[in-house]
Coordinates of C-alpha atoms and ligand atoms in Angstrom, one line a residue:
M95 CA 8.6 14.9 25.2
A96 CA 5.7 16.0 23.0
N97 CA 6.9 19.6 23.3
K98 CA 10.4 18.9 21.9
S99 CA 11.1 19.7 18.3
P100 CA 11.2 16.8 15.7
E101 CA 14.9 17.4 15.5
T102 CA 15.7 17.1 19.2
E103 CA 13.1 14.7 20.6
H104 CA 15.2 11.6 20.0
P105 CA 19.0 10.9 20.1
Q106 CA 19.5 9.7 16.5
K107 CA 19.7 12.3 13.7
A108 CA 17.5 11.6 10.7
F109 CA 16.8 13.3 7.4
G110 CA 13.8 13.1 5.1
W111 CA 11.4 15.1 3.0
A112 CA 8.3 16.4 4.7
A113 CA 5.2 18.4 3.9
R114 CA 4.6 21.4 6.2
D115 CA 0.9 21.9 5.3
N116 CA -2.0 20.5 3.2
S117 CA -0.5 21.8 0.0
G118 CA 1.3 18.5 0.3
V119 CA 4.5 19.9 -1.2
L120 CA 7.5 18.1 0.2
S121 CA 10.9 19.7 1.1
P122 CA 14.0 18.7 3.0
F123 CA 13.5 18.1 6.7
N124 CA 15.8 17.3 9.6
F125 CA 14.3 15.3 12.4
S126 CA 15.3 12.4 14.7
R127 CA 14.6 8.8 15.5
R128 CA 14.6 6.9 18.8
E129 CA 17.6 4.9 20.0
N130 CA 17.4 1.3 18.9
G131 CA 15.6 -0.5 21.8
D132 CA 15.8 -4.2 22.8
E133 CA 13.0 -5.2 20.4
D134 CA 14.0 -2.8 17.6
V135 CA 15.7 -3.1 14.2
T136 CA 17.4 0.0 12.7
I137 CA 17.2 0.1 8.9
K138 CA 19.0 2.1 6.4
I139 CA 16.3 2.8 3.8
H140 CA 17.2 2.1 0.2
F141 CA 13.8 2.5 -1.6
C142 CA 10.3 3.7 -0.7
G143 CA 7.2 3.4 -2.9
I144 CA 4.7 6.2 -3.3
C145 CA 1.2 5.0 -2.4
H146 CA -1.9 6.9 -3.2
S147 CA -2.6 6.9 0.5
D148 CA 0.5 9.2 0.8
L149 CA -1.2 11.6 -1.5
H150 CA -4.5 11.5 0.4
S151 CA -2.6 12.1 3.7
L152 CA -0.3 14.8 2.4
K153 CA -3.4 16.8 1.1
N154 CA -5.3 16.1 4.3
E155 CA -8.1 14.5 2.3
W156 CA -9.1 12.3 5.2
G157 CA -9.1 15.1 7.8
F158 CA -6.6 13.7 10.3
S159 CA -3.2 14.9 8.8
R160 CA -0.6 16.5 11.0
Y161 CA 2.4 18.4 9.9
P162 CA 5.3 18.2 9.4
M163 CA 4.6 14.9 7.7
V164 CA 7.2 12.5 6.3
P165 CA 5.1 10.0 4.3
G166 CA 6.1 6.6 3.0
H167 CA 5.0 3.0 3.9
E168 CA 6.5 0.8 1.2
I169 CA 10.0 0.7 2.7
V170 CA 12.9 -1.6 1.9
G171 CA 16.4 -1.4 3.2
I172 CA 19.3 -3.0 5.1
V173 CA 19.5 -3.8 8.8
T174 CA 22.2 -1.7 10.5
K175 CA 21.5 -2.4 14.2
L176 CA 19.7 -4.9 16.3
G177 CA 18.2 -4.9 19.8
S178 CA 19.3 -7.6 22.3
N179 CA 16.0 -9.5 21.9
V180 CA 16.1 -9.6 18.2
S181 CA 17.1 -13.0 16.8
K182 CA 15.2 -13.3 13.5
F183 CA 17.4 -10.7 11.7
K184 CA 21.1 -10.0 11.5
E185 CA 23.1 -6.9 10.4
G186 CA 23.1 -6.6 6.6
D187 CA 19.8 -8.4 6.1
R188 CA 17.4 -7.2 3.4
V189 CA 14.1 -6.2 5.1
G190 CA 10.8 -4.4 4.5
V191 CA 8.4 -2.3 6.5
G192 CA 4.9 -1.6 5.5
V193 CA 1.9 0.5 6.7
M194 CA 2.2 -0.2 10.4
V195 CA 5.0 0.0 13.0
G196 CA 3.1 -0.9 16.2
S197 CA 0.1 -2.5 17.9
C198 CA -0.9 -3.7 21.4
K199 CA 0.4 -7.2 20.8
S200 CA -2.1 -8.7 23.2
C201 CA -5.7 -8.3 21.9
D202 CA -7.6 -11.0 20.0
Y203 CA -6.5 -9.5 16.6
C204 CA -2.9 -9.3 17.5
N205 CA -3.0 -12.9 18.8
Q206 CA -4.4 -14.0 15.4
D207 CA -1.7 -12.2 13.5
L208 CA -4.2 -9.5 12.5
E209 CA -2.3 -6.6 13.9
N210 CA -3.8 -4.5 11.1
Y211 CA -7.2 -4.7 12.9
C212 CA -5.8 -4.0 16.4
P213 CA -7.5 -1.0 17.9
Q214 CA -4.1 0.3 18.9
M215 CA -2.4 -0.2 15.5
V216 CA 0.2 2.5 14.8
F217 CA 0.6 3.7 11.3
T218 CA 4.2 4.1 9.9
Y219 CA 3.6 7.9 9.6
N220 CA 1.2 10.6 10.6
A221 CA 0.4 8.7 13.9
T222 CA 1.4 8.7 17.5
Y223 CA 3.8 6.0 18.6
I224 CA 3.5 4.1 21.9
D225 CA 6.1 6.5 23.5
G226 CA 3.9 9.5 22.6
T227 CA 6.1 10.8 19.8
R228 CA 5.0 11.2 16.1
T229 CA 5.8 8.6 13.5
Y230 CA 7.6 9.5 10.4
G231 CA 7.7 7.4 7.2
G232 CA 10.0 6.1 4.6
Y233 CA 10.8 9.2 2.5
S234 CA 13.8 9.4 4.9
D235 CA 17.3 7.9 5.3
M236 CA 16.7 5.5 8.2
I237 CA 14.0 4.1 10.5
V238 CA 13.8 2.3 13.8
V239 CA 11.1 -0.4 13.9
D240 CA 9.9 -3.0 16.4
Q241 CA 11.0 -6.4 15.0
R242 CA 7.3 -7.6 14.9
F243 CA 6.7 -5.1 12.1
V244 CA 9.7 -5.9 10.0
V245 CA 9.6 -8.6 7.3
R246 CA 12.3 -10.5 5.6
F247 CA 12.7 -9.3 2.0
P248 CA 13.2 -12.3 -0.4
E249 CA 16.8 -12.5 -1.7
S250 CA 15.7 -13.0 -5.3
M251 CA 13.4 -9.9 -5.3
P252 CA 14.8 -6.6 -6.5
F253 CA 14.5 -3.8 -3.9
D254 CA 13.0 -1.2 -6.2
A255 CA 10.3 -3.2 -7.9
G256 CA 9.6 -5.2 -4.7
A257 CA 9.1 -2.2 -2.4
P258 CA 5.5 -1.5 -3.5
L259 CA 4.4 -5.0 -2.4
L260 CA 4.8 -3.9 1.3
C261 CA 1.5 -2.0 0.9
A262 CA 0.0 -2.5 -2.5
G263 CA 0.9 -6.2 -2.6
V264 CA -0.5 -7.2 0.8
T265 CA -3.6 -5.0 0.4
V266 CA -4.7 -7.0 -2.6
Y267 CA -3.4 -10.4 -1.5
S268 CA -5.1 -10.4 1.9
P269 CA -8.7 -9.9 0.7
M270 CA -8.2 -12.5 -2.0
K271 CA -7.3 -15.0 0.6
Y272 CA -9.8 -13.9 3.2
Y273 CA -12.8 -13.7 0.9
G274 CA -12.0 -16.9 -1.0
M275 CA -11.2 -15.2 -4.3
T276 CA -8.4 -17.6 -5.3
E277 CA -10.2 -20.5 -7.1
A278 CA -8.5 -21.1 -10.4
G279 CA -10.6 -20.5 -13.4
K280 CA -12.9 -18.0 -11.7
H281 CA -13.4 -14.5 -13.2
L282 CA -11.9 -11.5 -11.3
G283 CA -12.6 -7.9 -12.3
I284 CA -10.1 -5.3 -11.2
V285 CA -11.3 -1.7 -11.2
G286 CA -8.5 1.0 -11.6
L287 CA -5.2 0.0 -13.1
G288 CA -2.9 1.9 -10.7
G289 CA -0.5 0.7 -8.0
L290 CA -2.9 -1.7 -6.3
G291 CA -4.7 -2.7 -9.4
H292 CA -1.7 -3.8 -11.5
V293 CA -0.4 -5.9 -8.6
A294 CA -3.8 -7.4 -8.1
L295 CA -3.8 -8.4 -11.8
K296 CA -0.4 -10.2 -11.4
I297 CA -1.4 -12.0 -8.2
G298 CA -4.8 -12.9 -9.7
K299 CA -3.1 -14.5 -12.7
A300 CA -0.7 -16.4 -10.3
F301 CA -3.8 -17.9 -8.6
G302 CA -5.0 -19.0 -12.1
L303 CA -7.9 -16.6 -12.3
K304 CA -9.4 -15.1 -15.5
V305 CA -8.7 -11.3 -15.0
T306 CA -10.6 -8.4 -16.6
V307 CA -9.4 -4.8 -16.0
I308 CA -12.0 -2.1 -15.8
S309 CA -10.4 1.3 -16.4
R310 CA -11.1 4.8 -17.4
S311 CA -7.9 4.9 -19.3
A312 CA -8.2 3.4 -22.8
D313 CA -4.5 4.0 -23.3
K314 CA -3.7 1.3 -20.7
E315 CA -5.4 -1.5 -22.7
I316 CA -2.5 -2.7 -24.8
E317 CA 0.0 -3.1 -22.0
A318 CA -2.6 -4.5 -19.6
V319 CA -3.3 -7.3 -22.0
E320 CA 0.1 -7.8 -23.7
R321 CA 2.5 -7.1 -20.9
L322 CA 0.6 -7.5 -17.6
G323 CA -1.3 -10.5 -18.8
A324 CA -5.0 -9.4 -18.4
D325 CA -7.5 -11.6 -20.3
A326 CA -9.7 -8.7 -21.1
F327 CA -10.0 -4.9 -20.7
L328 CA -13.2 -2.8 -20.3
V329 CA -13.1 0.9 -20.7
S330 CA -15.5 2.1 -18.0
S331 CA -16.8 5.0 -20.2
D332 CA -18.0 2.6 -22.9
P333 CA -21.5 1.6 -21.8
L334 CA -22.0 -1.0 -24.5
K335 CA -18.9 -3.0 -23.5
I336 CA -19.6 -2.7 -19.8
K337 CA -23.2 -3.9 -20.5
A338 CA -21.8 -6.9 -22.4
G339 CA -19.9 -7.8 -19.3
F340 CA -22.9 -7.8 -17.0
G341 CA -23.3 -11.0 -14.9
T342 CA -19.9 -12.4 -15.9
M343 CA -17.7 -11.9 -12.9
D344 CA -17.3 -13.9 -9.7
Y345 CA -15.2 -11.3 -7.9
I346 CA -14.3 -7.7 -8.2
I347 CA -11.5 -5.8 -6.5
D348 CA -12.2 -2.0 -6.6
T349 CA -9.0 0.1 -6.1
V350 CA -10.4 3.5 -7.2
S351 CA -9.2 6.3 -5.1
A352 CA -12.0 8.7 -5.8
V353 CA -15.8 8.7 -5.5
H354 CA -17.4 6.6 -8.2
S355 CA -20.5 4.6 -9.0
L356 CA -20.8 1.1 -7.7
A357 CA -23.9 0.3 -9.7
P358 CA -22.1 -0.9 -12.9
L359 CA -19.7 -3.0 -10.8
L360 CA -22.5 -4.8 -8.9
A361 CA -24.1 -5.4 -12.3
L362 CA -20.9 -7.0 -13.6
L363 CA -21.0 -9.6 -10.8
K364 CA -22.7 -12.9 -11.2
P365 CA -25.2 -13.9 -8.5
N366 CA -23.3 -14.7 -5.3
G367 CA -20.4 -12.5 -6.6
K368 CA -18.2 -10.5 -4.3
L369 CA -17.2 -6.8 -4.6
I370 CA -14.3 -5.9 -2.4
T371 CA -13.6 -2.2 -2.1
L372 CA -10.0 -1.2 -1.2
G373 CA -9.9 2.4 -2.4
L374 CA -10.3 5.1 0.3
P375 CA -12.1 8.1 -1.3
D376 CA -12.7 11.1 1.0
K377 CA -16.5 10.9 0.6
P378 CA -19.0 8.0 1.0
L379 CA -20.0 5.9 -2.0
E380 CA -23.6 5.2 -2.8
L381 CA -24.6 1.5 -2.3
P382 CA -27.4 0.4 -4.6
I383 CA -29.4 -2.2 -2.6
F384 CA -31.5 -3.9 -5.3
P385 CA -28.7 -5.7 -7.2
L386 CA -27.1 -6.6 -3.9
V387 CA -30.3 -8.2 -2.5
L388 CA -31.6 -9.8 -5.7
G389 CA -28.3 -11.4 -6.5
R390 CA -27.2 -12.3 -3.0
K391 CA -24.0 -10.3 -3.7
L392 CA -21.5 -9.3 -1.1
V393 CA -19.7 -5.9 -0.7
G394 CA -16.7 -6.0 1.6
G395 CA -13.6 -4.0 2.6
S396 CA -10.1 -4.9 3.7
D397 CA -7.2 -3.0 5.3
I398 CA -3.7 -4.1 4.3
G399 CA -2.8 -7.4 6.0
G400 CA -1.2 -8.7 9.2
M401 CA 2.6 -9.2 9.5
K402 CA 2.5 -12.9 9.0
E403 CA 0.4 -12.5 5.9
T404 CA 2.7 -9.8 4.6
Q405 CA 5.6 -12.2 4.8
E406 CA 3.5 -14.9 3.2
M407 CA 2.6 -12.5 0.3
L408 CA 6.3 -11.5 -0.2
D409 CA 7.3 -15.2 -0.4
F410 CA 4.4 -16.0 -2.7
C411 CA 5.4 -13.1 -5.0
A412 CA 9.0 -14.2 -5.0
K413 CA 8.0 -17.7 -5.9
H414 CA 5.8 -16.5 -8.8
G415 CA 8.3 -13.8 -10.0
I416 CA 5.8 -11.0 -9.2
T417 CA 7.0 -7.5 -8.6
A418 CA 5.5 -4.0 -9.3
D419 CA 6.1 -2.1 -12.5
V420 CA 7.9 0.9 -11.3
E421 CA 9.2 4.3 -12.3
V422 CA 12.2 4.9 -10.0
I423 CA 12.8 8.6 -9.2
P424 CA 15.3 10.6 -7.1
I425 CA 13.8 12.4 -4.1
D426 CA 14.0 15.8 -5.7
Q427 CA 11.4 14.6 -8.3
V428 CA 8.9 13.6 -5.6
N429 CA 6.6 16.6 -6.0
V430 CA 6.4 16.1 -9.7
A431 CA 5.7 12.4 -9.1
L432 CA 2.9 13.2 -6.7
D433 CA 1.3 15.5 -9.2
R434 CA 1.4 12.8 -11.8
L435 CA 0.0 10.2 -9.4
A436 CA -3.0 12.5 -8.8
K437 CA -3.7 12.3 -12.5
S438 CA -3.2 8.5 -12.7
D439 CA -0.2 9.2 -14.8
V440 CA 2.2 6.5 -13.6
R441 CA 3.1 3.1 -14.9
Y442 CA 2.3 1.8 -12.3
R443 CA 4.1 2.8 -9.1
F444 CA 6.7 5.5 -8.3
V445 CA 9.5 4.4 -6.1
I446 CA 12.0 6.8 -4.6
D447 CA 15.7 5.8 -4.8
V448 CA 16.3 6.9 -1.2
A449 CA 19.8 5.6 -0.8
N450 CA 21.2 7.3 -3.9
S451 CA 19.4 10.6 -3.7
M452 CA 18.5 11.4 -0.1
S453 CA 21.3 13.7 1.2
K454 CA 21.2 16.9 3.1
Ligands
LIG690 P1 -3.4 4.8 -7.9 O1 -2.1 4.2 -8.2 O2 -3.6 6.2 -8.0 O3 -4.5 3.9 -8.6 C1 -5.9 4.2 -8.5 C2 -6.5 4.0 -9.9 O4 -7.9 4.3 -9.8 C3 -6.0 4.9 -10.9 O5 -4.8 4.5 -11.6 C4 -7.2 5.0 -11.9 O6 -7.1 3.8 -12.7 C5 -8.4 4.8 -11.0 N1 -9.0 6.1 -10.7 C6 -8.5 7.2 -10.2 N2 -9.4 8.2 -10.1 C7 -10.5 7.7 -10.6 C8 -11.8 8.2 -10.7 N3 -12.1 9.5 -10.4 N4 -12.8 7.4 -11.3 C9 -12.5 6.2 -11.7 N5 -11.3 5.6 -11.5 C10 -10.3 6.4 -11.0 O7 -3.7 4.5 -6.3 P2 -3.3 3.2 -5.4 O8 -2.0 3.5 -4.7 O9 -3.4 2.0 -6.2 O10 -4.4 3.3 -4.3 C11 -5.8 3.2 -4.6 C12 -6.7 3.5 -3.5 O11 -6.5 2.5 -2.5 C13 -6.3 4.8 -2.8 O12 -7.6 5.4 -2.4 C14 -5.5 4.4 -1.5 O13 -5.6 5.3 -0.5 C15 -6.2 3.1 -1.2 N6 -5.4 2.1 -0.5 C16 -6.1 1.3 0.4 C17 -5.4 0.4 1.1 C18 -6.2 -0.5 2.0 O14 -5.5 -1.2 2.9 N7 -7.5 -0.7 1.8 C19 -4.0 0.2 1.0 C20 -3.4 1.1 0.1 C21 -4.1 2.0 -0.7 P3 -7.5 3.9 -14.3 O15 -6.6 4.9 -14.9 O16 -7.2 2.5 -14.7 O17 -9.0 4.2 -14.3
LIG691 ZN1 -0.3 2.3 0.9
LIG692 ZN1 -3.8 -5.6 19.5

C-alpha cells in the first residue's frame, strides 16, 4: 500500500492543495481518501483555518515534514456519509476536525479523554495513519475521519469564524483549565497577538480575567483594547513599560512562534505565577533559573486538548459568543496568506473558503 501513489492508494478521489518541498509553496494536488469505514464520518469541507503550525510544517522547520503535504487542521464541514457504528452524527450535521485523527483508544491517556497525549496519536496531516497510509489535512475538498475525532459544531457558530477554534481555541482553553488559570479577577498576560493569542484574550475575558497583551506590534494596540477587550497592552520593545509591569501578573500564556527571551516574561509574573508556553519555535529557549526559583514560579507547556475538551471548548465559546477574527480567502490566495502569516500580518487568522474556491 505504501508504494501506491497518493492518487491511487484509496478508492475515493480527493482534491487539495499540497506543498511538494520545503519551499512550502502550495499548488493543486489530486490524491485519494479511504472508503468510509464502520467508525468513520465522511465530511465535505467548507472552511479550514491556517495555523502557524501549518507554516512550520510546510517549511520543514521541525525537521519531520514529508511531501507532498496537504496541511490544515482547523476543519469545519458537513457530514455526507456515516459508518454503521456511528450514531452520534447524521448526514447534514455541522462538524469539526482538529489537530488529530487517530490514537490507540486504549492507553491511560485515551481512557482519560487525553488522546492528545497518547503515544500513538495521529496528526491530521504529515503523519502515518493506523492503516500505514499518509494523512492529508483540510486544505482539501473532503476528509474521512474516525468518529472519535469529530466534534459537533454549535448551530449558532459561523463556520468561517469558528473554524480556528478547532486548534487555536482548544490550545489556549486546555491549559487555562488544567493549570487553574480561570479565577475571575486574576491577571493574565498574553504574549503574541496572533491566531492563538487573540482567542486566548477572548476566552480569558470570558473567564473574568484581567488581560494584558504583550506584543511586538504597537499597531495592534488600539484594536486589542477597543475591539478585542484587552485591559492593557505592553509593547515588548518598550523596556520602561515592561518594567512597570514587573511582578503584576498571575499567569502568562506565551504564543510566540519564534525564539525569544523568557526573562522579561518571568519578571512580569508575581511570585507563584505560571508561564505556559504554547508556541513551537524550531530552536530551544533559554530558561533563566533565578527568577523561577526565587519566585516559586512555574513554567509549563500544553499540546492542543482532548476530544471531550475540544467539544467543551466549542460549547463554551458558543455560549459566550466567542469566535476568531478572520480574513477569509479563496484557496488561490493561500501562498500570499502564508507569506503574510510569516510576517505576523494577519488580523488574526486566515481561513480558506474551501467549499467555494476549491475546484480542479
Ligand atoms: P501566529 O498567528 O503567527 O501568532 C504568533 C504571534 O507571535 C505573532 O502574531 C506575533 O505577535 C508573535 N511573534 C511572532 N514572531 C515573533 C518573534 N520573533 N518575537 C516575538 N513575537 C513574535 O501563530 P499561531 O497560529 O497563533 O501559533 C503560535 C505558535 O503556537 C506557533 O509556533 C504554533 O506552531 C504554535 N502552536 C502550538 C499549539 C500547541 O498545541 N501547543 C497549537 C497550535 C499552534 P505580535 O505581533 O503581537 O508580537
Ligand atoms: Zn494548529
Ligand atoms: Zn492512547
